Short mmCIF file of C-alpha atoms in Angstrom, two decimals:
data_model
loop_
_atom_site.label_atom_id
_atom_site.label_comp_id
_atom_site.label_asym_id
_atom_site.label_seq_id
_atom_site.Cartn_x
_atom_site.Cartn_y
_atom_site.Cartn_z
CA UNK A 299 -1.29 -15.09 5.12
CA UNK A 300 -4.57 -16.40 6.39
CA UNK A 301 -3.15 -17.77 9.73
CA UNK A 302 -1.47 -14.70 10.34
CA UNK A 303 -4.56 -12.77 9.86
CA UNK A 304 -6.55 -15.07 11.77
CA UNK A 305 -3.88 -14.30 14.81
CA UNK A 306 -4.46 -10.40 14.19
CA UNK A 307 -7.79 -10.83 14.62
CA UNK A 308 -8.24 -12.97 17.62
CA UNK A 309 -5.97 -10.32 19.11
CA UNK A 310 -8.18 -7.45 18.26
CA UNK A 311 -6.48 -5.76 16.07
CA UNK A 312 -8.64 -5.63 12.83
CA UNK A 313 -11.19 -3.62 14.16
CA UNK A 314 -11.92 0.31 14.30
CA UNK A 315 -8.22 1.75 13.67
CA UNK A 316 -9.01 5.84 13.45
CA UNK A 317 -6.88 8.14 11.44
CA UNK A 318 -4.34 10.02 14.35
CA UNK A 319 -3.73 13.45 12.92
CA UNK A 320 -0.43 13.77 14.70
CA UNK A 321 0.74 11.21 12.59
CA UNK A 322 2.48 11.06 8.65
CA UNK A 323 0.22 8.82 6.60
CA UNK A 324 2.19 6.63 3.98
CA UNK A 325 1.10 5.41 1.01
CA UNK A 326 2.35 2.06 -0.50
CA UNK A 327 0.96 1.01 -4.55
CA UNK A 328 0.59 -1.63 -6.93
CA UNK A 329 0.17 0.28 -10.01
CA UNK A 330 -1.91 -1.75 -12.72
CA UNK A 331 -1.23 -1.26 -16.48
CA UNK A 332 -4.29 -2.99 -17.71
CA UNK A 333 -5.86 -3.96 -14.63
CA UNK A 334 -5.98 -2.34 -11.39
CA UNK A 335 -4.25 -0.34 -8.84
CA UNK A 336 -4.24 -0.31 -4.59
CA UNK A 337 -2.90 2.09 -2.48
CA UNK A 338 -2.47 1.36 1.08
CA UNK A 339 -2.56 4.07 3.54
CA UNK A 340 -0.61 3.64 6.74
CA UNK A 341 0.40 5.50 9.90
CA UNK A 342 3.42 4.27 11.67
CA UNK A 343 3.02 4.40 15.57
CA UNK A 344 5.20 5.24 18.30
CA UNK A 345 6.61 1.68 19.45
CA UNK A 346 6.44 0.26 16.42
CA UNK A 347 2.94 -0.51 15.13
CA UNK A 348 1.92 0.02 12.18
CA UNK A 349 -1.81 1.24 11.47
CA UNK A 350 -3.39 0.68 8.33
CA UNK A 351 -6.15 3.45 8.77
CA UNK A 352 -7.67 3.30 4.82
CA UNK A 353 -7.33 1.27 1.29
CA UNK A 354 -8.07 2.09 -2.26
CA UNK A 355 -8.56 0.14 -5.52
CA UNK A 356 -9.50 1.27 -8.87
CA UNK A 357 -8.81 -0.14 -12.53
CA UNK A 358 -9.20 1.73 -15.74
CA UNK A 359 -8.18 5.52 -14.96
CA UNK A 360 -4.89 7.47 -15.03
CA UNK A 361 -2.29 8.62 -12.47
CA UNK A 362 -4.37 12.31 -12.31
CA UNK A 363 -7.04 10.15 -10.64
CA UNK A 364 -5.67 8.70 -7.45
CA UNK A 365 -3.88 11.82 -7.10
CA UNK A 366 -7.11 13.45 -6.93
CA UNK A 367 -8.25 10.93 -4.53
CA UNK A 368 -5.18 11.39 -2.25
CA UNK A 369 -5.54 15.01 -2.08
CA UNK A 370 -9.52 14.68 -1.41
CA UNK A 371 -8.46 12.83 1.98
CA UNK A 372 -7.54 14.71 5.32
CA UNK A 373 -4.30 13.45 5.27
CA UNK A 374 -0.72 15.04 6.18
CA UNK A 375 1.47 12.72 3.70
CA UNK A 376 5.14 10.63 4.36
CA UNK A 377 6.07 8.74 2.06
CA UNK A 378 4.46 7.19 -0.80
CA UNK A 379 6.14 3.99 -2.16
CA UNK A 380 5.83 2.36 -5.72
CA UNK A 381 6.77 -0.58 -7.27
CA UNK A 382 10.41 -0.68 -9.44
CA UNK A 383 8.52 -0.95 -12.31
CA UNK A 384 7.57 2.83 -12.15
CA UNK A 385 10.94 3.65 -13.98
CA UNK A 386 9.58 1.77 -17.43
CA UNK A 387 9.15 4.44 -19.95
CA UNK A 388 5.55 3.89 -21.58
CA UNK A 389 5.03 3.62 -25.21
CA UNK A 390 2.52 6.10 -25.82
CA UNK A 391 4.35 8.94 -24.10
CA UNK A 392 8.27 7.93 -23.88
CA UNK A 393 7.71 8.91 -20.02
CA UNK A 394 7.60 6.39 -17.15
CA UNK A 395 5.01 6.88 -14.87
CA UNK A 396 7.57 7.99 -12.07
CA UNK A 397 7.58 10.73 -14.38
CA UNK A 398 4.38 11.48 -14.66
CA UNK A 399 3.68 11.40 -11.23
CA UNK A 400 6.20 13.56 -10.51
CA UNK A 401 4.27 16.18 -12.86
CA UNK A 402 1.64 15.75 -10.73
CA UNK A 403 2.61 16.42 -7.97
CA UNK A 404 3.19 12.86 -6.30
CA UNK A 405 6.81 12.28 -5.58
CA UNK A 406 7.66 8.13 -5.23
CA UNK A 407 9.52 6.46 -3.37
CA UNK A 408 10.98 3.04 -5.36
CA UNK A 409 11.01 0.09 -3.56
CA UNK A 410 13.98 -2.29 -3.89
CA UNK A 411 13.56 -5.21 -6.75
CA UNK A 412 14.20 -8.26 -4.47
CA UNK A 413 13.17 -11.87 -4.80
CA UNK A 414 9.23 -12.01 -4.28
CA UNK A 415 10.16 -15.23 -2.15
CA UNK A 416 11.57 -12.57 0.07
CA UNK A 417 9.26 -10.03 -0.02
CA UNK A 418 6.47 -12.77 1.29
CA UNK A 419 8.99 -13.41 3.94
CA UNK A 420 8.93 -9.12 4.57
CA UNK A 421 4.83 -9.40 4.63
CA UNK A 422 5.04 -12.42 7.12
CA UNK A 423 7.07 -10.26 9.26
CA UNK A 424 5.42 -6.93 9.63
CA UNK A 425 1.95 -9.00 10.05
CA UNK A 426 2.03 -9.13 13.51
CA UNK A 427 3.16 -5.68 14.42
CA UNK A 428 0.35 -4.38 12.27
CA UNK A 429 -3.65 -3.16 13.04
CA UNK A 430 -6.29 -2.56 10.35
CA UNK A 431 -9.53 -0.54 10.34
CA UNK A 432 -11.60 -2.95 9.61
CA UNK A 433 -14.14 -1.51 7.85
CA UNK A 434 -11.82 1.17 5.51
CA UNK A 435 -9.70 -1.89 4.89
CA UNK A 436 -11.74 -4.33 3.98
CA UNK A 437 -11.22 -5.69 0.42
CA UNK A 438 -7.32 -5.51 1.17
CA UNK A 439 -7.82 -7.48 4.18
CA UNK A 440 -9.91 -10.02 2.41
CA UNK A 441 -7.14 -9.97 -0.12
CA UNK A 442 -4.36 -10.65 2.43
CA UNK A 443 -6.33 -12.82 3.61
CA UNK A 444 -6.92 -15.43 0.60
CA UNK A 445 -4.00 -14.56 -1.24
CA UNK A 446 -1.86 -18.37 -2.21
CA UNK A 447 -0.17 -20.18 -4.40
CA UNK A 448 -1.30 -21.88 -7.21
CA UNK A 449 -2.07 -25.34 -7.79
CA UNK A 450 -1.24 -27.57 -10.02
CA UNK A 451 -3.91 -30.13 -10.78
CA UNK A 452 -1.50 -32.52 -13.53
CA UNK A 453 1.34 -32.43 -10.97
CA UNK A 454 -1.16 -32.38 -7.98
CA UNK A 455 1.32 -30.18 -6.15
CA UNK A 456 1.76 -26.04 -5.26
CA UNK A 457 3.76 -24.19 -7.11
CA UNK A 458 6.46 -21.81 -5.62
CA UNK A 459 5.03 -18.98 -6.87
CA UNK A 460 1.71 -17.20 -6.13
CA UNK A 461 -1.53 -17.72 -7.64
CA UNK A 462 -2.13 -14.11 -9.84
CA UNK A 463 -5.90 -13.10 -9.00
CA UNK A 464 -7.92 -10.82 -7.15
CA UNK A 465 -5.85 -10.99 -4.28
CA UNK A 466 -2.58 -9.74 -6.22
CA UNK A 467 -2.74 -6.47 -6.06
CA UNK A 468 -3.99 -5.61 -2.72
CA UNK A 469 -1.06 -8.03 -1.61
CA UNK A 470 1.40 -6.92 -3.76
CA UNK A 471 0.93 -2.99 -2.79
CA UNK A 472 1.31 -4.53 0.74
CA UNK A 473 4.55 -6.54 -0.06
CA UNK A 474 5.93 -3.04 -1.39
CA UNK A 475 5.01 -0.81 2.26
CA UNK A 476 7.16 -4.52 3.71
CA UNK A 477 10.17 -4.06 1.41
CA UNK A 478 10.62 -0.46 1.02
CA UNK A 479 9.34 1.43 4.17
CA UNK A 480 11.80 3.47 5.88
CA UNK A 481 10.58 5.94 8.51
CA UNK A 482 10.86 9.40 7.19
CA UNK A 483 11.29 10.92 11.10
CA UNK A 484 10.83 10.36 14.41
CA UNK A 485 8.12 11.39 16.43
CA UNK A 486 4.66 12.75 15.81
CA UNK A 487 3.73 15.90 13.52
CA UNK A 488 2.90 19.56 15.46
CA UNK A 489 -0.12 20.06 15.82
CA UNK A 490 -2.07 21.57 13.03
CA UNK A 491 -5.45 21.89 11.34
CA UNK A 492 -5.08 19.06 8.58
CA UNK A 493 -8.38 19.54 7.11
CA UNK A 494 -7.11 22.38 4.41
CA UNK A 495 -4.07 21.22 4.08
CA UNK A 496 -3.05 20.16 0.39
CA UNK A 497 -0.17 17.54 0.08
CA UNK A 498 0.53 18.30 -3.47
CA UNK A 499 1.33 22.53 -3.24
CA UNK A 500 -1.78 23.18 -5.32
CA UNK A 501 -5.13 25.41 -4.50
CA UNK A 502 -7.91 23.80 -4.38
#
């Protein structure tokens, strides 16, 4: 997706993108077994933008951990989006991780399991109605950035798919936010102090 970041930025629009309190912010992840997780955080705009205002990657810790970062952030919550994968029931506790999120507090949407030819083609497409902050974003952006396929030196050709790496998971949490966002509702949130509020029901 380099050129269409490239495009993005010659228009100005990876570059200081603040968080708009009137606004839901939506969360899209990649959820890592063994390696890591990113979470996307995105506000969708009047008119159709869509502002990715903050990103988030971590390897090595459970689910209670990014919930505890979510909650730590002076956000009012949509939707939060995970891969299909979230339904596999784990070995160690016979729950999937759907379910254990739930018991946390953090209630997922599942994006659709459709070819990943066509969710590049879904990325490609929300690209250019999107703006990053440039600075919150910045490893995801790199990601998007310099994610590609991988090459074959015996056959001295691509292959179809994508090379798995660094990029993957910043580019795969943003593949999930192209598949399986729907807007929740229309218009902006009342007004409200956000800075106590607590997505998850619990006291702090």
């Amino acid at each position: 997706f380099g050129g269409l970041m490239a495009d993005l930025e010659r228009r100005g629009a990876i570059g200081a993108t603040p968080h708009d309190p009137g606004l839901p912010v939506h969360t899209a992840w990649d959820l890592g077994m063994s390696d890591a997780t990113a979470i996307w955080f995105c506000q969708a705009a009047p008119g159709g933008e869509f502002r990715f205002i903050d990103y988030y990657e971590c390897q090595g810790v459970g689910l209670d951990h990014y919930v505890k970062i979510l909650d730590a952030k002076p956000y009012v919550y949509g939707r939060h989006i995970a891969p299909h994968d979230i339904r596999v029931r784990e070995l160690g506790t016979g729950k999937s991780r759907l379910e254990t999120a739930a018991g946390l507090g953090l209630r997922f949407d599942v994006c659709p399991n459709i070819p990943l030819v066509d969710g590049i083609n879904a990325v490609r497409l929300l690209l250019p109605k999107c703006r990053f902050d440039a600075s919150a974003c910045e490893p995801g952006i790199e990601a998007l950035r310099h994610y590609r396929r991988e090459f074959s030196e015996r056959m001295n050709t691509f292959h179809p798919l994508p090379l798995h790496d660094w990029t993957s998971h910043a580019t795969d949490a943003f593949r999930y936010f192209s598949v399986g966002f729907r807007p929740p509702r229309q218009g902006r949130l009342p007004q409200r102090t956000v800075n106590d509020f607590n997505p998850f029901g619990r006291e702090k």
